[in-house]
JSON list of C-alpha atoms in Angstrom, two decimals:
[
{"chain": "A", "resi": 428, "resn": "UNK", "atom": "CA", "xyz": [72.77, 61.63, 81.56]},
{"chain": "A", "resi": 429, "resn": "UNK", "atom": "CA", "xyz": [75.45, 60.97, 83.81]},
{"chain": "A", "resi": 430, "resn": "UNK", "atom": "CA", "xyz": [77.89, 62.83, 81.92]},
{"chain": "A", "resi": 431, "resn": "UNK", "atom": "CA", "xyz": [76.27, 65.80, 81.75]},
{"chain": "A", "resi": 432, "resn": "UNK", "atom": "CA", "xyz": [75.80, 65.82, 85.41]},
{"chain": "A", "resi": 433, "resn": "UNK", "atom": "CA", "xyz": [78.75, 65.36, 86.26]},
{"chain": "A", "resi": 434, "resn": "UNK", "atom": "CA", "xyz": [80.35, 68.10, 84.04]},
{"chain": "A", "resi": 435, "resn": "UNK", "atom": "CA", "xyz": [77.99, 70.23, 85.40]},
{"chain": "A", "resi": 436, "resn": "UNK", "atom": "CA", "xyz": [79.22, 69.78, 88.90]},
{"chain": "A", "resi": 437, "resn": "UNK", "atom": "CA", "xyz": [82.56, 70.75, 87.80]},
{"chain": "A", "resi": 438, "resn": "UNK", "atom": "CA", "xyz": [81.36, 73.66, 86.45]},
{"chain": "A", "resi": 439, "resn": "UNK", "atom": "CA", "xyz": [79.84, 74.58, 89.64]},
{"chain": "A", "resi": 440, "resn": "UNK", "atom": "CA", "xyz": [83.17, 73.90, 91.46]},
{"chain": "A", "resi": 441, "resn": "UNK", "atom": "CA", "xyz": [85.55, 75.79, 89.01]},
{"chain": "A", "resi": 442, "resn": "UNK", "atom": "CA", "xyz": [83.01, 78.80, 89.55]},
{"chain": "A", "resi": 443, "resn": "UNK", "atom": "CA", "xyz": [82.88, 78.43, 93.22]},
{"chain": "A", "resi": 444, "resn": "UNK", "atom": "CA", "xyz": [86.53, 78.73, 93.56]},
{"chain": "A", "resi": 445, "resn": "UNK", "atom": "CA", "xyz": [87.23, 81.22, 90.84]},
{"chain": "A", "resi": 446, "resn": "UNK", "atom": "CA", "xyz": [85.14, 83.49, 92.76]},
{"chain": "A", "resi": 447, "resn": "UNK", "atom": "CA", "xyz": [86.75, 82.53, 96.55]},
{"chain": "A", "resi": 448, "resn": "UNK", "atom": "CA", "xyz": [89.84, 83.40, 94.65]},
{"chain": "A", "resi": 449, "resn": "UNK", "atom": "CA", "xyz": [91.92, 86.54, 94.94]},
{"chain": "A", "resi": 450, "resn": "UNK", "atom": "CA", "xyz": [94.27, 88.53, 93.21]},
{"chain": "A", "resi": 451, "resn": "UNK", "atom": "CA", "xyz": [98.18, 87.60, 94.35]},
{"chain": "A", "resi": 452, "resn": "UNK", "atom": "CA", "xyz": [99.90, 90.51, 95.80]},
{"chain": "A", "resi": 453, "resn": "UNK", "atom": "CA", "xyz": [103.60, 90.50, 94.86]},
{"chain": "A", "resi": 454, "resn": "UNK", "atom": "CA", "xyz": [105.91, 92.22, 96.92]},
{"chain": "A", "resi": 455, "resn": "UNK", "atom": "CA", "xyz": [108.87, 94.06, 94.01]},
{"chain": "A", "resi": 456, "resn": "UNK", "atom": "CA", "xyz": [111.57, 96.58, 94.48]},
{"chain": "A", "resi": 457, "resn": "UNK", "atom": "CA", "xyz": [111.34, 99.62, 92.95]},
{"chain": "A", "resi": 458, "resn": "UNK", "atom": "CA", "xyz": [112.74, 100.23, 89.86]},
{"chain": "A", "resi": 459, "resn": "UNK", "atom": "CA", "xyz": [115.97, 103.13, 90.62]},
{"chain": "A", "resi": 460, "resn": "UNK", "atom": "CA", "xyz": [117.29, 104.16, 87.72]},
{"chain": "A", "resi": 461, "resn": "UNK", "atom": "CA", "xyz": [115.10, 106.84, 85.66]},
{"chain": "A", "resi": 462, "resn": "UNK", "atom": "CA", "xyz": [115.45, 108.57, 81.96]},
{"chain": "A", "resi": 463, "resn": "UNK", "atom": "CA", "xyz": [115.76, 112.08, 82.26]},
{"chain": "A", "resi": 464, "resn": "UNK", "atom": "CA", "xyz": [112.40, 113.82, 80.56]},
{"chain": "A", "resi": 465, "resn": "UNK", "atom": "CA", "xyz": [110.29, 110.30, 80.89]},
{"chain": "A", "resi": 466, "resn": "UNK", "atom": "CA", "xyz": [108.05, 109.12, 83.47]},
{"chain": "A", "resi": 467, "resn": "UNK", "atom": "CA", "xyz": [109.71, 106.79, 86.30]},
{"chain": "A", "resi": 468, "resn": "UNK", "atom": "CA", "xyz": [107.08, 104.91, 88.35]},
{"chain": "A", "resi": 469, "resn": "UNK", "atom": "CA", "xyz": [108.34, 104.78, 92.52]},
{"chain": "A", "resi": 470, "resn": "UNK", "atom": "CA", "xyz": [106.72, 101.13, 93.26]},
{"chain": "A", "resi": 471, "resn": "UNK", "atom": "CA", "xyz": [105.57, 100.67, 97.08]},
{"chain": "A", "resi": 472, "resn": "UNK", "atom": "CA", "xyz": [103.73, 97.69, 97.61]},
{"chain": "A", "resi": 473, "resn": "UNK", "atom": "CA", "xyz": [102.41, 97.15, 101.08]},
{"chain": "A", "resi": 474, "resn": "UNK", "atom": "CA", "xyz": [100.69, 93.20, 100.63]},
{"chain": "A", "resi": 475, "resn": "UNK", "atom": "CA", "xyz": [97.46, 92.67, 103.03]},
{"chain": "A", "resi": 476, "resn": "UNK", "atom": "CA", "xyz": [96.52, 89.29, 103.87]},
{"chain": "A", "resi": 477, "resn": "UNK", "atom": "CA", "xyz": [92.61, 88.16, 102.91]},
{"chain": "A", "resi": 478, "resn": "UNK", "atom": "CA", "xyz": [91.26, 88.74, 106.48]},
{"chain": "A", "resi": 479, "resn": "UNK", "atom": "CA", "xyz": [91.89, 92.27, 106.59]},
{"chain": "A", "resi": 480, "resn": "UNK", "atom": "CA", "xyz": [88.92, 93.45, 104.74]},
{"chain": "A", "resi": 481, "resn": "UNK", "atom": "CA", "xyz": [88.35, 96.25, 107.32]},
{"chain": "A", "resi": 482, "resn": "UNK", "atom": "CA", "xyz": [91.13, 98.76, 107.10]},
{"chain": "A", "resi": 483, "resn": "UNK", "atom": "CA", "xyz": [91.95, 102.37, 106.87]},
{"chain": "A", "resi": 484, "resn": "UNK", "atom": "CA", "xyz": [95.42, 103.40, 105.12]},
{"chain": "A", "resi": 485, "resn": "UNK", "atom": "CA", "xyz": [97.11, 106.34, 104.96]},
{"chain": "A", "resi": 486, "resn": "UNK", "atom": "CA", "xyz": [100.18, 106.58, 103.35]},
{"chain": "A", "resi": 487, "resn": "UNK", "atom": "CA", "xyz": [102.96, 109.71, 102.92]},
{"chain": "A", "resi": 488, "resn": "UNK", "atom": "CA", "xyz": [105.44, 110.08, 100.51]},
{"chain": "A", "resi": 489, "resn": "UNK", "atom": "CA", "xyz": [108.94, 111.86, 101.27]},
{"chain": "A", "resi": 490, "resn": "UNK", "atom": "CA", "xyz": [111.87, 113.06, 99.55]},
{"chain": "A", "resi": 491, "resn": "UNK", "atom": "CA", "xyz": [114.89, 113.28, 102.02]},
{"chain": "A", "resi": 492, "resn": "UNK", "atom": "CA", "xyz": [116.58, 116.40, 101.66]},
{"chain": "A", "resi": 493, "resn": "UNK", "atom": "CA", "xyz": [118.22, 117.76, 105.07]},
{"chain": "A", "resi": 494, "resn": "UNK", "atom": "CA", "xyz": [114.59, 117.35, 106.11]},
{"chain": "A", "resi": 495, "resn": "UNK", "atom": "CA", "xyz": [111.92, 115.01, 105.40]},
{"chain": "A", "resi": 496, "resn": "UNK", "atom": "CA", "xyz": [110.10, 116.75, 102.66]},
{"chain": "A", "resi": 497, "resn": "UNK", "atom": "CA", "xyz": [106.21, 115.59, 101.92]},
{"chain": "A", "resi": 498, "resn": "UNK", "atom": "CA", "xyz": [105.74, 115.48, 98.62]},
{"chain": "A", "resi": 499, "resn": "UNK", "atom": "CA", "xyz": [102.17, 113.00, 98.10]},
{"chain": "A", "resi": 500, "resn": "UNK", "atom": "CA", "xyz": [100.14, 111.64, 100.24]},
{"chain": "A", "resi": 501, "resn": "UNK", "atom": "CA", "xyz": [96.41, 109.40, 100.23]},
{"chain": "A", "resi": 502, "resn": "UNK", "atom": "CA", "xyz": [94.21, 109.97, 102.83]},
{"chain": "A", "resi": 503, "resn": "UNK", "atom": "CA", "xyz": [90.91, 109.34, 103.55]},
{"chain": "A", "resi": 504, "resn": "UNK", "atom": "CA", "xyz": [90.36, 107.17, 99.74]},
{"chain": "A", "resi": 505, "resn": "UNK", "atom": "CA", "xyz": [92.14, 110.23, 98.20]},
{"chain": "A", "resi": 506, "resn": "UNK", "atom": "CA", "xyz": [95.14, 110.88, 96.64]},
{"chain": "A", "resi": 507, "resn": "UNK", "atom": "CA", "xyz": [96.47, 114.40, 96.83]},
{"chain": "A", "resi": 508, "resn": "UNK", "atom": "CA", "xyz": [99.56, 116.30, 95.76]},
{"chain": "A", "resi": 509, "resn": "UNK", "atom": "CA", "xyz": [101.67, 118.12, 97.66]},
{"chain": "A", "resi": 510, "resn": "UNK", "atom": "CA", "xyz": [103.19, 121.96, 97.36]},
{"chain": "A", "resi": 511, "resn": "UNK", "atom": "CA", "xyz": [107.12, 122.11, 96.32]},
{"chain": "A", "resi": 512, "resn": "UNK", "atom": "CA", "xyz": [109.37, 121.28, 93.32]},
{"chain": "A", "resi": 513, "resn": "UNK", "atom": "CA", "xyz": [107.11, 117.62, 92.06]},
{"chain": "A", "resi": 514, "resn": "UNK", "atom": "CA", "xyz": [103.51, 120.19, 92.51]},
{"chain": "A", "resi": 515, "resn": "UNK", "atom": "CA", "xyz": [101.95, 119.25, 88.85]},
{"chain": "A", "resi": 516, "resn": "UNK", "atom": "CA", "xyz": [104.85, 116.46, 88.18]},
{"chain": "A", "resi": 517, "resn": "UNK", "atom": "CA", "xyz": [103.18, 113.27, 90.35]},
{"chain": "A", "resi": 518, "resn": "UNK", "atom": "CA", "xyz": [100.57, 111.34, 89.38]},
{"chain": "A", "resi": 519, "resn": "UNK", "atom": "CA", "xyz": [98.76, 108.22, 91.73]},
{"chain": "A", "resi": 520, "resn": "UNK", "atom": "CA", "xyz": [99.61, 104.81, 90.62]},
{"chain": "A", "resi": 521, "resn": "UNK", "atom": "CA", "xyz": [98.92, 102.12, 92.77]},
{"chain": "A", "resi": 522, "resn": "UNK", "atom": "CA", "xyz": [95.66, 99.61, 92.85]},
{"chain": "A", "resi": 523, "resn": "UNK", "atom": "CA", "xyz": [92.34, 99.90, 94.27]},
{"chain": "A", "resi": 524, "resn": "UNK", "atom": "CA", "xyz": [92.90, 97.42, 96.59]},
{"chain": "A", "resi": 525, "resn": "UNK", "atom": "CA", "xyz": [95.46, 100.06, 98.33]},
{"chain": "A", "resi": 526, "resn": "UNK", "atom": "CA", "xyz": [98.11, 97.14, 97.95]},
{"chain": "A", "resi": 527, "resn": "UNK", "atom": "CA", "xyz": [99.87, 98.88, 95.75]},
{"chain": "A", "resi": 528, "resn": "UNK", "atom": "CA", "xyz": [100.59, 102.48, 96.93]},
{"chain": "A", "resi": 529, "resn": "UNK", "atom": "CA", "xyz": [103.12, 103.74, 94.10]},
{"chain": "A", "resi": 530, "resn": "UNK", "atom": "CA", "xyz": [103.46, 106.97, 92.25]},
{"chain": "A", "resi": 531, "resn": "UNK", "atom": "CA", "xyz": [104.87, 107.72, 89.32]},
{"chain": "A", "resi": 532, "resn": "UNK", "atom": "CA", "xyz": [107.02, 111.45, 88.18]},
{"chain": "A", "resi": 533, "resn": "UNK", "atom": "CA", "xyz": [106.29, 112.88, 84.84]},
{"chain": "A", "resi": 534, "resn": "UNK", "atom": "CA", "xyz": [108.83, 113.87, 82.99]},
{"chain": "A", "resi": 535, "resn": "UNK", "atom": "CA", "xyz": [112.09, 113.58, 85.06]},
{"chain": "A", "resi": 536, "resn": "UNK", "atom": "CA", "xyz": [114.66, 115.65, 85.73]},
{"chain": "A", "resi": 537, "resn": "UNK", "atom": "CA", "xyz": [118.07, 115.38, 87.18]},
{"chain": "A", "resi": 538, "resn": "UNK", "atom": "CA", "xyz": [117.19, 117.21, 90.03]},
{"chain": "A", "resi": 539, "resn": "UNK", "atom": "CA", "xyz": [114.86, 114.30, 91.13]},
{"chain": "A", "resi": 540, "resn": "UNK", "atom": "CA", "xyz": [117.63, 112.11, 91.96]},
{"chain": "A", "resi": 541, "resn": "UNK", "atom": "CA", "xyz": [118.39, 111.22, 95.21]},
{"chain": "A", "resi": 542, "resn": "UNK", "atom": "CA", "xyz": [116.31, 109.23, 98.01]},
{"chain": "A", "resi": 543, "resn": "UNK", "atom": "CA", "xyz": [112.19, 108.81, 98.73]},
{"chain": "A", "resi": 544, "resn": "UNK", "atom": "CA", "xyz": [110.82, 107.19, 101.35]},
{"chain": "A", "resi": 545, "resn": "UNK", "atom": "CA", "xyz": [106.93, 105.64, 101.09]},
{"chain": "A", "resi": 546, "resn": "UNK", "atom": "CA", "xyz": [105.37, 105.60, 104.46]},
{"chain": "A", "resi": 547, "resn": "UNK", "atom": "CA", "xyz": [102.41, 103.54, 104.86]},
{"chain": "A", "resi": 548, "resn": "UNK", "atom": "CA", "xyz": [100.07, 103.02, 108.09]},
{"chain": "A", "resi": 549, "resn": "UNK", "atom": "CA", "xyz": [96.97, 100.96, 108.24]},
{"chain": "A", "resi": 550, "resn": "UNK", "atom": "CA", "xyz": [94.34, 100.81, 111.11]},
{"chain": "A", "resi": 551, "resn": "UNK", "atom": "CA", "xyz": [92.17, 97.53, 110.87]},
{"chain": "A", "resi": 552, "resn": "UNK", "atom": "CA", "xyz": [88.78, 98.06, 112.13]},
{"chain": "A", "resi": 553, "resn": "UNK", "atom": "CA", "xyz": [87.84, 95.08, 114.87]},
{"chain": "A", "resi": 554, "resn": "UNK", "atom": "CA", "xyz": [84.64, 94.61, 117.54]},
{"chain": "A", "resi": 555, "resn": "UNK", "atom": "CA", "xyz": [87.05, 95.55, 120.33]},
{"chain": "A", "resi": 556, "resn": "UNK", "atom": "CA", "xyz": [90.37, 97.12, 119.10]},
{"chain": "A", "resi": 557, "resn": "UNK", "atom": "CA", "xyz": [92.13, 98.49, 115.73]},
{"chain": "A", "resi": 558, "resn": "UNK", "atom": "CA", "xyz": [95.07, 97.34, 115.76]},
{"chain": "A", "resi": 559, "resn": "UNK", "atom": "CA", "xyz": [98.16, 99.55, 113.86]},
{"chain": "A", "resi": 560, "resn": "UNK", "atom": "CA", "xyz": [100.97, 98.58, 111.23]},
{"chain": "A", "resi": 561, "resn": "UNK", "atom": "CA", "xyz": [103.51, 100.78, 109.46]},
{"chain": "A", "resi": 562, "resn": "UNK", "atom": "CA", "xyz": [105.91, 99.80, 106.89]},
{"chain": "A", "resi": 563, "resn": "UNK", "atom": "CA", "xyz": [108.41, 102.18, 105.21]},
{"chain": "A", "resi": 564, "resn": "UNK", "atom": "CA", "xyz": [109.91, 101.58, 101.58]},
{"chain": "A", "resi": 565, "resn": "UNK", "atom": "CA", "xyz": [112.65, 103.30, 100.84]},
{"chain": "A", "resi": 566, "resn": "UNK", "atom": "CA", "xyz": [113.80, 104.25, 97.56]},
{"chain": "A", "resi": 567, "resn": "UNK", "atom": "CA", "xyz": [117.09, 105.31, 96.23]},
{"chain": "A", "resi": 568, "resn": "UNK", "atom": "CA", "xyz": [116.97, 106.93, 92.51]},
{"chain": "A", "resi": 569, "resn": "UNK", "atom": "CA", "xyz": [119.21, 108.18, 89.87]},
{"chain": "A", "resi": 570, "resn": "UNK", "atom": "CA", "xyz": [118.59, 109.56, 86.51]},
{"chain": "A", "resi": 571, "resn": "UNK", "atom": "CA", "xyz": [120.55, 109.11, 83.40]},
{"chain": "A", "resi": 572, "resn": "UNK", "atom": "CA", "xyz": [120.65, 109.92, 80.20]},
{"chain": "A", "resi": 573, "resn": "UNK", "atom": "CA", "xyz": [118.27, 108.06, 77.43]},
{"chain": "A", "resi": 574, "resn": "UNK", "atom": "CA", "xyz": [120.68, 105.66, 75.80]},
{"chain": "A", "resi": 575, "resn": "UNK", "atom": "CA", "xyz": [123.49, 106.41, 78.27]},
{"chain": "A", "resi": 576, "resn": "UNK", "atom": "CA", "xyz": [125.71, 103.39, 79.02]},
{"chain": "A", "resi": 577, "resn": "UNK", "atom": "CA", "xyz": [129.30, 103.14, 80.05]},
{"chain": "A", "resi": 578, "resn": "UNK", "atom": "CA", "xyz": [131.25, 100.99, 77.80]},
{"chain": "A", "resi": 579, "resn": "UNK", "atom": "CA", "xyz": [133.49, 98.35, 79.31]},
{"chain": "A", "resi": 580, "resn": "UNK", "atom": "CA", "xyz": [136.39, 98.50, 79.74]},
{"chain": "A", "resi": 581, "resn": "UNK", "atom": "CA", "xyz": [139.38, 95.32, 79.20]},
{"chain": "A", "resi": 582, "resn": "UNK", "atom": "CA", "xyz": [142.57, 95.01, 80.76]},
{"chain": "A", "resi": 583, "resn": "UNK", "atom": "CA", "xyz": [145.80, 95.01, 78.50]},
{"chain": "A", "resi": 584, "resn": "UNK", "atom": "CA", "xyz": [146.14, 91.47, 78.45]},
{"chain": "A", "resi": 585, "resn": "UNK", "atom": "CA", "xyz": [142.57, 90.76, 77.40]},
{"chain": "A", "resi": 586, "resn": "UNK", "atom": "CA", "xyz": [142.39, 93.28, 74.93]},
{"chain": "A", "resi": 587, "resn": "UNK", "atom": "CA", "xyz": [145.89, 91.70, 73.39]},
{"chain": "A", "resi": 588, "resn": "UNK", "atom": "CA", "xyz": [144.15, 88.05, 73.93]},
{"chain": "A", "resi": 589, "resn": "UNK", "atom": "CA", "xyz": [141.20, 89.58, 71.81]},
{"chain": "A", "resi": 590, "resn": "UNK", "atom": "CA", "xyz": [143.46, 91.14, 69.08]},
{"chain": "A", "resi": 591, "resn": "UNK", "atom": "CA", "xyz": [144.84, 87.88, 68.76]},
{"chain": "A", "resi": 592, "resn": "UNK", "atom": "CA", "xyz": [141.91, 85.74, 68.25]},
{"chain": "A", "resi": 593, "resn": "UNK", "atom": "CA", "xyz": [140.72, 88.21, 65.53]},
{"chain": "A", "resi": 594, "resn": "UNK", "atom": "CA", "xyz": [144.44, 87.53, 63.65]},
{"chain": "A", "resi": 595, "resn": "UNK", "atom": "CA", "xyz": [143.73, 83.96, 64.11]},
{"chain": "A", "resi": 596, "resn": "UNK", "atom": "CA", "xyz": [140.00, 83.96, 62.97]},
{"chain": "A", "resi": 597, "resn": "UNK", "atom": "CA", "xyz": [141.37, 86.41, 59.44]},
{"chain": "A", "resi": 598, "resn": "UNK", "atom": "CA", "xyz": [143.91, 83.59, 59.00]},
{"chain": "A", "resi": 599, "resn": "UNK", "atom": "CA", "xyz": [141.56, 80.56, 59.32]},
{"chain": "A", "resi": 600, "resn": "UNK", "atom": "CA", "xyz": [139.14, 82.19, 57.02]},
{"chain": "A", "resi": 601, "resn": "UNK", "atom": "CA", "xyz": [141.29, 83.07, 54.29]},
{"chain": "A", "resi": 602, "resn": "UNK", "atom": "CA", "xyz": [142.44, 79.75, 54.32]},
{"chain": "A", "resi": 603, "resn": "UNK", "atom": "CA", "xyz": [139.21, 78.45, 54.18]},
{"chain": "A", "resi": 604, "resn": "UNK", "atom": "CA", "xyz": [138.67, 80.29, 51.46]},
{"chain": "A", "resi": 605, "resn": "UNK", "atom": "CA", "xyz": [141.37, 79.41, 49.10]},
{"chain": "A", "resi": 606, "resn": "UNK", "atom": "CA", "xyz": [140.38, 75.87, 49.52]},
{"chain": "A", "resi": 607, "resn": "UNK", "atom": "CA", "xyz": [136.87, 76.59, 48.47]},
{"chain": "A", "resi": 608, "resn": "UNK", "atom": "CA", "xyz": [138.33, 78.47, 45.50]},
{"chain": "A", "resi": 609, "resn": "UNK", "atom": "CA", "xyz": [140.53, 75.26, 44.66]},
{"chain": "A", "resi": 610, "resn": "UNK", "atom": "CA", "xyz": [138.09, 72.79, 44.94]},
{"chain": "A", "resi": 611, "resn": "UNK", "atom": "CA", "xyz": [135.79, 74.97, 42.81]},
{"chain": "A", "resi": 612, "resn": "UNK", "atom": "CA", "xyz": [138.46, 75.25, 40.30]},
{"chain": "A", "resi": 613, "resn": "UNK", "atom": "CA", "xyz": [139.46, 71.71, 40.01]},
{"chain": "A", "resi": 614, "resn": "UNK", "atom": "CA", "xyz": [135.65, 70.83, 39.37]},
{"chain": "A", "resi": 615, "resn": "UNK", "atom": "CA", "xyz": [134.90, 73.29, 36.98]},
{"chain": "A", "resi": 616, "resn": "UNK", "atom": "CA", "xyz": [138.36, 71.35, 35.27]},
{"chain": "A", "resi": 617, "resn": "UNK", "atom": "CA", "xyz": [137.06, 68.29, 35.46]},
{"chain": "A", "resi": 618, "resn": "UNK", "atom": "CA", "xyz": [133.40, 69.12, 33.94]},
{"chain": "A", "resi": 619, "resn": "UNK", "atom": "CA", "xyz": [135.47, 70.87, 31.28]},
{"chain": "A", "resi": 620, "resn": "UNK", "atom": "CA", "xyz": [137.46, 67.49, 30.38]},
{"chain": "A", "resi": 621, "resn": "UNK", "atom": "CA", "xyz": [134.16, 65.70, 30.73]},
{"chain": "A", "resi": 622, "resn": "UNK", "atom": "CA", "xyz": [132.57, 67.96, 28.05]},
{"chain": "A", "resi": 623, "resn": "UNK", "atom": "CA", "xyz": [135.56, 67.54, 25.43]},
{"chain": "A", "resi": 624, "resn": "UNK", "atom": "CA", "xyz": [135.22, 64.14, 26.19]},
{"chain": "A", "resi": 625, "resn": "UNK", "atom": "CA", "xyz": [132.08, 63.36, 25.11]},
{"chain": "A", "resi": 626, "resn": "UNK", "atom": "CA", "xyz": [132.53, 66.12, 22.10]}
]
C-alpha cells in the first residue's frame, strides 16, 4: 500500500505545481527583413512579471514618416485599425495575455519599408495608486525580393587560389583513376591466366 500512496502524493505535487506554473515570456527582436507580396509579422513583446495581474494596456503603433503616423492601436481589450495606406493590410497578432503586442502586414509592399515604432503603456490597478510604465520597440524594416540574395563576391587572389585547387583536385582524380583502371586490368589478367591454367 505504501507504494501507491506515495505515487499518489507525487501526483498531487506535479499537479499542484503544473497549475502554479506560468507561461515564460520571451523577450525577441523583430524580424526586419520582409518578402514583397507575403505577410511580415512586426514582433513587440512587452514581458509582465506574475504579480501584475491587475493592469490596463494600451498600446499604439507608428510608422515614422516626417511625422509620427498611427497606423494600429488596442485599447480598451480591442484591437482596431487605423485610416491611411496599411487600412485593410494589418491584422492583430499578439497573445491574450497582452505580452505579446505584435501585428502582422498582409501582403507587403515596397512601400512598407522603412521604420515602426510599438508604443506600449500599462496602468496597474493597486488599493492606493496605479502606477505607469511605457516601453517603446522600435522597428527598422526592409523588403526584398522572394529569393533575392546578393552573391559574394572573392578577391582576385582568392578566386585564383580557388581556380587552382579545382586544377589540382582534376589532376588528383584522373590519377586516381588510371590506377583504378590498372589495377582492374592487371586482375582481370591474372583471373584470365588462372582460367587457362586450370583448362
Amino acid at each position: 500500500a505504501a507504494p501507491v500512496i506515495c505515487s499518489k502524493k507525487i501526483l498531487l505535487i506535479c499537479l499542484h505545481h503544473s497549475h502554479l506554473s506560468q507561461p515564460v515570456c520571451v523577450d525577441v527582436p523583430s524580424g526586419t527583413e520582409a518578402v514583397l507580396g507575403k505577410m511580415m509579422k512586426l514582433t513587440c513583446i512587452s514581458c509582465m512579471k506574475r504579480e501584475e495581474v491587475k493592469v490596463k494596456t494600451h498600446v499604439d503603433w507608428y510608422y515614422m514618416t516626417k511625422v509620427e503616423q498611427g497606423i494600429y492601436k488596442y485599447e480598451g481589450n480591442f484591437p482596431m485599425e487605423m485610416d491611411g495606406p496599411f487600412k485593410g493590410r494589418l491584422m492583430w497578432d499578439g497573445s491574450q495575455d497582452l505580452q505579446d503586442l505584435s501585428i502582422s502586414i498582409v501582403n507587403v509592399t515596397y512601400n512598407d519599408s522603412g521604420v515602426y515604432e510599438c508604443h506600449v503603456l500599462r496602468e496597474f490597478e493597486f488599493d492606493a495608486f496605479t502606477p505607469s510604465a511605457f516601453v517603446l520597440k522600435n522597428i527598422t524594416l526592409k523588403v526584398k525580393e522572394e529569393g533575392g540574395f546578393r552573391c559574394a563576391t572573392l578577391s582576385p587572389r582568392a578566386s585564383l587560389y580557388s581556380e587552382i585547387m579545382m586544377y589540382l583536385l582534376l589532376v588528383f582524380l584522373t590519377f586516381w583513376l588510371l590506377i583504378e583502371m590498372v589495377y582492374c586490368y592487371r586482375k582481370i589478367s591474372k583471373s584470365d591466366d588462372l582460367v587457362q591454367d586450370t583448362g
